[in-house]
Amino acid sequence: MASDAKEKNSIVETIKTVVYALLIAGIFRTIFFQPFWIPSGSMKDTLLIGDFLFVNKMAYGYSYASCPSIRIQRLGINVDAADICGFLDGDNSRILGSEPERGDIIVFRHPVTGADFIKRLIGLPGDEIQMKNSVLHINGEAVKLEDGGVFEEKFEAQGPLRNTPRCENGVVGEGAMCKKSRQIETLPNGESHSILNITSQRSDNTGIFRVPAGHYFFMGDNRDNSTDSRFAQQVAGVGFVPYENLIGRAGRVVFSSAGSRMFYFWTWRGDRFFKRLD
C-alpha cells in the first residue's frame, strides 16, 4: 500500500511540475519574449528563411495581440490570441504603451487573418507613403539610396515550406546562382538598411497611401517579393496595421538554419547566430 501511495504521489508531482512549467513558459511568452521563425523571403537579406529570433514584447507595451496563439494542426488545436485576451481588444490602445520608431522590424498580427507577420515599419500615423519607379517616397520626399552591390543565393528549395527564390537574373537552374540588386535605403530618421530588387512590377509604382491615426504602414526589405501594406487587405494584403496589433520588436537573430529541419546541423548558418538586426 505504501508503495502504491508513493507511486501516486510521484505521478501527482510530475503532473504539477509539467503544469508549472507550462504556466511559467506561457507567462514568459506572454509578457517578455515570443519565439519567431522566418518562414518566407520577404525580409531578405536582413532576415533569411530559417532564421530564429525572439521578439521583445516589452518594447511597445501590451494589448490583446500580446497573448500567444496556440495552433497545433495535427492535434486540432487552434486557440487564437483573441480567444484568450479578447477583453483587451477593440479600442486600439495598449497597456504601458510606447510608440515604435520608423525602421523598426516588428512582428504584428494581420488585421484580418490574425496570422503573425514580420516587416519593417515605414509609415507612421499621418504620413503619406508612395512608391515611384521602385523608390520609396515619404511625405513627398524620396528616401536616400546608395548602391549595395548584389545579393546572391543558390536557387534551391528553402526552409520547411521548400520555397524557391525569385531571381533578377531570370530563370536559373537548380543549384545555380540567383542574383538580386541590393541598395542601402536611409529613412528620414537616419535609419539605414538594405533592400533588394528583382523586377519592375505594379507595387513599384503606387498611389499615395495616407496612414490613418493609430495605424502603421509596413513593407518587406525584399521589395518585389513581399505581401505588405502596399496591398489592400481585401486582396490578401496587409493594409494599414492598428497600433493594438503590434506584438513586439525583433532585434537579433538567435539561431539560423538553411535546411528543412532545425536538427540538420550541417545546414546551420553559424555566421548568423546572435546577429544584430539593422
PDB file of N, CA and C in Angstrom, residues 48 50-51 253-259 264-276:
ATOM      1  N   LEU A  48      16.713  35.878 -43.278  1.00  0.00           N
ATOM      2  CA  LEU A  48      16.680  34.779 -44.224  1.00  0.00           C
ATOM      3  C   LEU A  48      15.703  33.706 -43.761  1.00  0.00           C
ATOM      4  N   GLY A  50      14.494  30.535 -42.299  1.00  0.00           N
ATOM      5  CA  GLY A  50      15.154  29.667 -41.336  1.00  0.00           C
ATOM      6  C   GLY A  50      15.822  30.403 -40.193  1.00  0.00           C
ATOM      7  N   ASP A  51      15.809  31.738 -40.218  1.00  0.00           N
ATOM      8  CA  ASP A  51      16.300  32.498 -39.065  1.00  0.00           C
ATOM      9  C   ASP A  51      15.327  32.315 -37.907  1.00  0.00           C
ATOM     10  N   VAL A 253      18.970  37.994 -34.458  1.00  0.00           N
ATOM     11  CA  VAL A 253      18.795  36.590 -34.822  1.00  0.00           C
ATOM     12  C   VAL A 253      19.526  35.753 -33.785  1.00  0.00           C
ATOM     13  N   VAL A 254      18.862  34.751 -33.236  1.00  0.00           N
ATOM     14  CA  VAL A 254      19.477  33.896 -32.229  1.00  0.00           C
ATOM     15  C   VAL A 254      20.108  32.661 -32.868  1.00  0.00           C
ATOM     16  N   PHE A 255      19.415  32.105 -33.867  1.00  0.00           N
ATOM     17  CA  PHE A 255      19.831  30.849 -34.489  1.00  0.00           C
ATOM     18  C   PHE A 255      19.370  30.874 -35.934  1.00  0.00           C
ATOM     19  N   SER A 256      20.053  30.123 -36.797  1.00  0.00           N
ATOM     20  CA  SER A 256      19.647  30.106 -38.198  1.00  0.00           C
ATOM     21  C   SER A 256      19.993  28.770 -38.843  1.00  0.00           C
ATOM     22  N   SER A 257      19.058  28.258 -39.626  1.00  0.00           N
ATOM     23  CA  SER A 257      19.268  27.000 -40.336  1.00  0.00           C
ATOM     24  C   SER A 257      18.708  27.114 -41.744  1.00  0.00           C
ATOM     25  N   ALA A 258      19.496  26.714 -42.727  1.00  0.00           N
ATOM     26  CA  ALA A 258      19.070  26.795 -44.122  1.00  0.00           C
ATOM     27  C   ALA A 258      18.284  25.571 -44.561  1.00  0.00           C
ATOM     28  N   GLY A 259      18.209  24.546 -43.713  1.00  0.00           N
ATOM     29  CA  GLY A 259      17.571  23.298 -44.090  1.00  0.00           C
ATOM     30  C   GLY A 259      16.085  23.254 -43.790  1.00  0.00           C
ATOM     31  N   TYR A 264      19.024  19.469 -38.666  1.00  0.00           N
ATOM     32  CA  TYR A 264      20.023  19.179 -39.697  1.00  0.00           C
ATOM     33  C   TYR A 264      21.204  20.120 -39.471  1.00  0.00           C
ATOM     34  N   PHE A 265      22.111  19.713 -38.588  1.00  0.00           N
ATOM     35  CA  PHE A 265      23.165  20.620 -38.139  1.00  0.00           C
ATOM     36  C   PHE A 265      24.072  21.067 -39.277  1.00  0.00           C
ATOM     37  N   TRP A 266      24.168  20.276 -40.347  1.00  0.00           N
ATOM     38  CA  TRP A 266      25.040  20.645 -41.457  1.00  0.00           C
ATOM     39  C   TRP A 266      24.475  21.823 -42.262  1.00  0.00           C
ATOM     40  N   THR A 267      23.222  22.209 -41.977  1.00  0.00           N
ATOM     41  CA  THR A 267      22.629  23.358 -42.670  1.00  0.00           C
ATOM     42  C   THR A 267      22.624  24.610 -41.796  1.00  0.00           C
ATOM     43  N   TRP A 268      23.185  24.530 -40.599  1.00  0.00           N
ATOM     44  CA  TRP A 268      23.195  25.687 -39.697  1.00  0.00           C
ATOM     45  C   TRP A 268      24.077  26.790 -40.266  1.00  0.00           C
ATOM     46  N   ARG A 269      23.635  28.033 -40.092  1.00  0.00           N
ATOM     47  CA  ARG A 269      24.404  29.206 -40.523  1.00  0.00           C
ATOM     48  C   ARG A 269      25.065  29.834 -39.289  1.00  0.00           C
ATOM     49  N   GLY A 270      26.244  29.357 -38.957  1.00  0.00           N
ATOM     50  CA  GLY A 270      26.912  29.831 -37.753  1.00  0.00           C
ATOM     51  C   GLY A 270      27.209  31.314 -37.757  1.00  0.00           C
ATOM     52  N   ASP A 271      27.399  31.906 -38.952  1.00  0.00           N
ATOM     53  CA  ASP A 271      27.715  33.328 -39.032  1.00  0.00           C
ATOM     54  C   ASP A 271      26.513  34.209 -38.689  1.00  0.00           C
ATOM     55  N   ARG A 272      25.311  33.609 -38.585  1.00  0.00           N
ATOM     56  CA  ARG A 272      24.114  34.404 -38.260  1.00  0.00           C
ATOM     57  C   ARG A 272      23.686  34.229 -36.794  1.00  0.00           C
ATOM     58  N   PHE A 273      24.348  33.345 -36.069  1.00  0.00           N
ATOM     59  CA  PHE A 273      23.993  33.166 -34.655  1.00  0.00           C
ATOM     60  C   PHE A 273      24.221  34.484 -33.905  1.00  0.00           C
ATOM     61  N   PHE A 274      23.190  34.972 -33.204  1.00  0.00           N
ATOM     62  CA  PHE A 274      23.237  36.177 -32.386  1.00  0.00           C
ATOM     63  C   PHE A 274      23.564  37.434 -33.223  1.00  0.00           C
ATOM     64  N   LYS A 275      23.179  37.394 -34.481  1.00  0.00           N
ATOM     65  CA  LYS A 275      23.412  38.533 -35.391  1.00  0.00           C
ATOM     66  C   LYS A 275      22.447  39.671 -35.074  1.00  0.00           C
ATOM     67  N   ARG A 276      22.979  40.860 -34.891  1.00  0.00           N
ATOM     68  CA  ARG A 276      22.150  42.044 -34.615  1.00  0.00           C
ATOM     69  C   ARG A 276      21.469  42.497 -35.887  1.00  0.00           C
TER      70      ARG A 276
END
